[in-house]
mmCIF file of C-alpha atoms in Angstrom:
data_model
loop_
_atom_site.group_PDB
_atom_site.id
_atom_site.type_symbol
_atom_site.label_atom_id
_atom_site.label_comp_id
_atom_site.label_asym_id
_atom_site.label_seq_id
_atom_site.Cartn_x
_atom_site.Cartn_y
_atom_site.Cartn_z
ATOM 1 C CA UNK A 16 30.050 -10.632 85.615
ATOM 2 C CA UNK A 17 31.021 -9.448 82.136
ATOM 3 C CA UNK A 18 30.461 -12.357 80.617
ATOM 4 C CA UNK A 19 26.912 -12.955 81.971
ATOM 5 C CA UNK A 20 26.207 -9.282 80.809
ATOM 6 C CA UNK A 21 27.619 -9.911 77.105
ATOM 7 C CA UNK A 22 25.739 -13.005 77.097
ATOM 8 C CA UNK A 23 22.322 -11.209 77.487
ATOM 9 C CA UNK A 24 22.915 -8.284 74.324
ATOM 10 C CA UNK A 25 21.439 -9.252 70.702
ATOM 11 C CA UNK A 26 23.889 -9.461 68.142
ATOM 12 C CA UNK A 27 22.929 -8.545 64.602
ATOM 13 C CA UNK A 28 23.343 -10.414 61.841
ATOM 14 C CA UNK A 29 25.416 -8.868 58.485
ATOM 15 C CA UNK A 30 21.777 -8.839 56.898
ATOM 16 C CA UNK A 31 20.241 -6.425 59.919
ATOM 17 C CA UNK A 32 23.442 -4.263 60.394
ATOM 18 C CA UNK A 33 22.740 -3.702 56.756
ATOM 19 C CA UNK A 34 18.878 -2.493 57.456
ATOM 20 C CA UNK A 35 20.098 -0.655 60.290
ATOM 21 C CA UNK A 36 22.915 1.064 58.257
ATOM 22 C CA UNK A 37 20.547 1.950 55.713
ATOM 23 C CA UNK A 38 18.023 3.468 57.894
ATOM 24 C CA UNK A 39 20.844 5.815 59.486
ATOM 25 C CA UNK A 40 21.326 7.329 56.381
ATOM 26 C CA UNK A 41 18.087 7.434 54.919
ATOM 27 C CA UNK A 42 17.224 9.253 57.952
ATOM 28 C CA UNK A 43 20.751 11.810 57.376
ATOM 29 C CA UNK A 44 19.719 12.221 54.216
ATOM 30 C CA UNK A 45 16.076 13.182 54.674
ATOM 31 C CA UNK A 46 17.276 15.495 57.059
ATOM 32 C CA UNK A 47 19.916 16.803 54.811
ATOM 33 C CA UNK A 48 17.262 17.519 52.059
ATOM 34 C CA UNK A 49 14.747 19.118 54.528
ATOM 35 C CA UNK A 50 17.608 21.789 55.841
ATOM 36 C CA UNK A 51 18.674 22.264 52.219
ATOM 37 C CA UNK A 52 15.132 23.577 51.578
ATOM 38 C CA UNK A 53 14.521 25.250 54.898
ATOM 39 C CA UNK A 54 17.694 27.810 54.285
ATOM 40 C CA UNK A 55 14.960 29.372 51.437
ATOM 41 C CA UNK A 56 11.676 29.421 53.355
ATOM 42 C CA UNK A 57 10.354 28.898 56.423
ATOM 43 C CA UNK A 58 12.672 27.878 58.454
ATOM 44 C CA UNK A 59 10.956 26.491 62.203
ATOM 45 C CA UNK A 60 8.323 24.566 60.802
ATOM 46 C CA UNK A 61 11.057 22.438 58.486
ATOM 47 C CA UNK A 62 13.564 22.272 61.235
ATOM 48 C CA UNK A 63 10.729 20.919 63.095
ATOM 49 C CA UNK A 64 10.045 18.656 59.837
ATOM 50 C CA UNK A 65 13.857 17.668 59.578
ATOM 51 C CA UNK A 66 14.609 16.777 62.790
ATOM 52 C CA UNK A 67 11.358 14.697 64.175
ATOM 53 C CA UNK A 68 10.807 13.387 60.517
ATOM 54 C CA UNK A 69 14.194 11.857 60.345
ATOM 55 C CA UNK A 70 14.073 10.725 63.705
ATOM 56 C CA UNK A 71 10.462 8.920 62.615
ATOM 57 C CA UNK A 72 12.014 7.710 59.296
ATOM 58 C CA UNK A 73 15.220 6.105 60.932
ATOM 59 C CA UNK A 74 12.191 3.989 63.502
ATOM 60 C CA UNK A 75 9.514 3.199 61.280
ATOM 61 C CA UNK A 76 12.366 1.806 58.291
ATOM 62 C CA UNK A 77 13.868 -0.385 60.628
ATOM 63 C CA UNK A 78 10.864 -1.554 62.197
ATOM 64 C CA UNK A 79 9.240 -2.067 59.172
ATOM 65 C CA UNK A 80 12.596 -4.998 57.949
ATOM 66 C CA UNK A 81 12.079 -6.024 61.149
ATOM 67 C CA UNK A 82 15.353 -4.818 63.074
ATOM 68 C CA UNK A 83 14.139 -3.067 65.477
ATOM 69 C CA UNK A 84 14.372 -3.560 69.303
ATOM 70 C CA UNK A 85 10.394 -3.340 69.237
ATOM 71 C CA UNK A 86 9.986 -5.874 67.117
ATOM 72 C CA UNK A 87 12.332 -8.388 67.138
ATOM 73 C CA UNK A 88 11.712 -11.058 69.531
ATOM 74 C CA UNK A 89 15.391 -11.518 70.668
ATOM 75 C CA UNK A 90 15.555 -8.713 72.712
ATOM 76 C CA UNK A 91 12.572 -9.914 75.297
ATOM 77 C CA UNK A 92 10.817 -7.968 77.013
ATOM 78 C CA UNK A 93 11.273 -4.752 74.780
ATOM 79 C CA UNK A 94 9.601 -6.621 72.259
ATOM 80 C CA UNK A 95 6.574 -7.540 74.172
ATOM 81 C CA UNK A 96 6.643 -4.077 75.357
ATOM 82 C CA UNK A 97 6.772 -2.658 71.961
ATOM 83 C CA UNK A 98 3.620 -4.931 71.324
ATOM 84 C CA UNK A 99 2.185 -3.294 73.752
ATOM 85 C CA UNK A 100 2.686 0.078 73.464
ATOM 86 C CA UNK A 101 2.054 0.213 69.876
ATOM 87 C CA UNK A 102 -2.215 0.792 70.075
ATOM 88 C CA UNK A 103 -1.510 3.640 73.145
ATOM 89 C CA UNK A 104 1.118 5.721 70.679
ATOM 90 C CA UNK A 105 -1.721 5.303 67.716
ATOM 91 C CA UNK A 106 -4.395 6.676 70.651
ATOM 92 C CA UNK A 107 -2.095 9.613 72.130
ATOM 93 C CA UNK A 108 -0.667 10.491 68.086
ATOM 94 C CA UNK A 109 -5.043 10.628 67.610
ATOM 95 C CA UNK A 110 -5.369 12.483 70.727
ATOM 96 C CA UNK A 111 -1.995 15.117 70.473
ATOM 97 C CA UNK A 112 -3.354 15.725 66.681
ATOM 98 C CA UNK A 113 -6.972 16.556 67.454
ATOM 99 C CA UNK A 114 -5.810 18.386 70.623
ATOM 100 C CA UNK A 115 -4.113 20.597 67.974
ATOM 101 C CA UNK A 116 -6.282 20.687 65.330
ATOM 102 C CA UNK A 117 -8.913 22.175 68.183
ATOM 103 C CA UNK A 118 -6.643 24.532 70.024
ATOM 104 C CA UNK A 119 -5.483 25.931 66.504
ATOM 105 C CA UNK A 120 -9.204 26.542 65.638
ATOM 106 C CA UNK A 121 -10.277 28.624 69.147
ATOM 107 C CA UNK A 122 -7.290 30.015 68.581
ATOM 108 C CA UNK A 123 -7.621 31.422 65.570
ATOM 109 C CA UNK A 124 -10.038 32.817 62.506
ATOM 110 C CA UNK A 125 -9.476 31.210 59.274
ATOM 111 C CA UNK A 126 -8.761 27.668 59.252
ATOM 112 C CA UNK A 127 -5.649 28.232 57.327
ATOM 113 C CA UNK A 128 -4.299 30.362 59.909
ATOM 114 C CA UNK A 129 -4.970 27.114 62.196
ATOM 115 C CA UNK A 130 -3.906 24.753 59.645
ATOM 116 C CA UNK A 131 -0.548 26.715 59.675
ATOM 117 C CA UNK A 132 -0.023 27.617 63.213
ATOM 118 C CA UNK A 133 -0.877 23.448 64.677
ATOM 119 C CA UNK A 134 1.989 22.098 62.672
ATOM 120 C CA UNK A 135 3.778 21.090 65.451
ATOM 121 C CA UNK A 136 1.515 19.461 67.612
ATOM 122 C CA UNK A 137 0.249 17.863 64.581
ATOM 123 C CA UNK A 138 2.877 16.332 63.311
ATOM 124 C CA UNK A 139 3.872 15.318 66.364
ATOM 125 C CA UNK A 140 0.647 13.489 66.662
ATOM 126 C CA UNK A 141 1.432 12.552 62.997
ATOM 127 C CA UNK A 142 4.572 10.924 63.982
ATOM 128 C CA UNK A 143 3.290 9.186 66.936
ATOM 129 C CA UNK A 144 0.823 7.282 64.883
ATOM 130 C CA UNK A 145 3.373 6.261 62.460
ATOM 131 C CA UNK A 146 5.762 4.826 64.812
ATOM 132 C CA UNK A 147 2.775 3.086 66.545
ATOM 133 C CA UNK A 148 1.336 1.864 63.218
ATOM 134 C CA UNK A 149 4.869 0.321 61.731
ATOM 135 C CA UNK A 150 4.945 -1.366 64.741
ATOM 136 C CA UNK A 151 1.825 -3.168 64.318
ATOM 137 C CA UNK A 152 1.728 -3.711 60.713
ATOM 138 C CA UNK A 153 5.260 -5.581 61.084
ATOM 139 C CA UNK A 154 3.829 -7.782 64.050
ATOM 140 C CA UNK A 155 1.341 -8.566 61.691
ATOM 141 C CA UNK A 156 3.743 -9.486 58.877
ATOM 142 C CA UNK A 157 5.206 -12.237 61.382
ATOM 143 C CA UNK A 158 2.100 -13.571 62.147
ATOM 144 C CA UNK A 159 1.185 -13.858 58.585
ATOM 145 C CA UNK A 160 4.693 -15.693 58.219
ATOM 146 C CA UNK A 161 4.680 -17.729 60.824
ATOM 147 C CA UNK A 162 0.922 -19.186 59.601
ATOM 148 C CA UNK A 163 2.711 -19.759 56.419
#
């Protein structure tokens, strides 16, 4: 039984481990820089900022190399579902954003006030599209060199 179940995880090479290592810490060290900043100012909106940006960083980097679970064939059907669910996180990052960007505005007068008070939603959205996009742009890098 154990060795069926070893048999069926994807091993990465020294060159991915690398990617992946590097991602971690760009990711610690975004957030790092964010909380250094947010101990002078405003301190929600860049814990918000540190936390989900880092999270988005670590993703999109190694998705982008092409180490990632969603796009690296090897690991089957998380791949194909990555393929997949790469246009609906662009359409609900749209959708969370605008839903946002209009509840800010009833919400409020001045459309700084809005811009200021949405953050979160917004860059949730923001995020959402990001992950969704690397993960297209690096199926399209395979295709392009696989034609090749």
């Amino acid at each position: 039984m154990k060795m069926e179940k070893s048999n069926k995880q994807v091993i990465y090479d020294e060159c991915q481990q690398q990617i992946q290592l590097k991602s971690y810490s760009l990711s610690f060290w975004f957030v790092m820089f964010i909380l250094y900043f947010a101990t002078f100012g405003k301190t929600d909106l860049l814990l918000n900022i540190a936390f989900g940006g880092g999270l988005v960083l670590n993703f999109c980097y190694s998705t982008l190399r092409g180490v990632g679970p969603f796009v690296d064939p090897r690991f089957g059907k998380i791949a194909k579902i990555g393929r997949l669910a790469a246009v609906p996180l662009i359409f609900l990052g749209m959708l969370v954003f605008l839903v946002a960007i209009i509840m800010s505005i009833l919400e409020h007068d001045s459309l700084r006030e809005s811009i200021t008070k949405c953050s979160y939603l917004g860059l949730s959205g923001f995020w959402l599209i990001c992950m969704g996009a690397s993960i297209i742009y690096r199926h399209y890098l395979d295709k392009k060199e696989a034609d090749k």
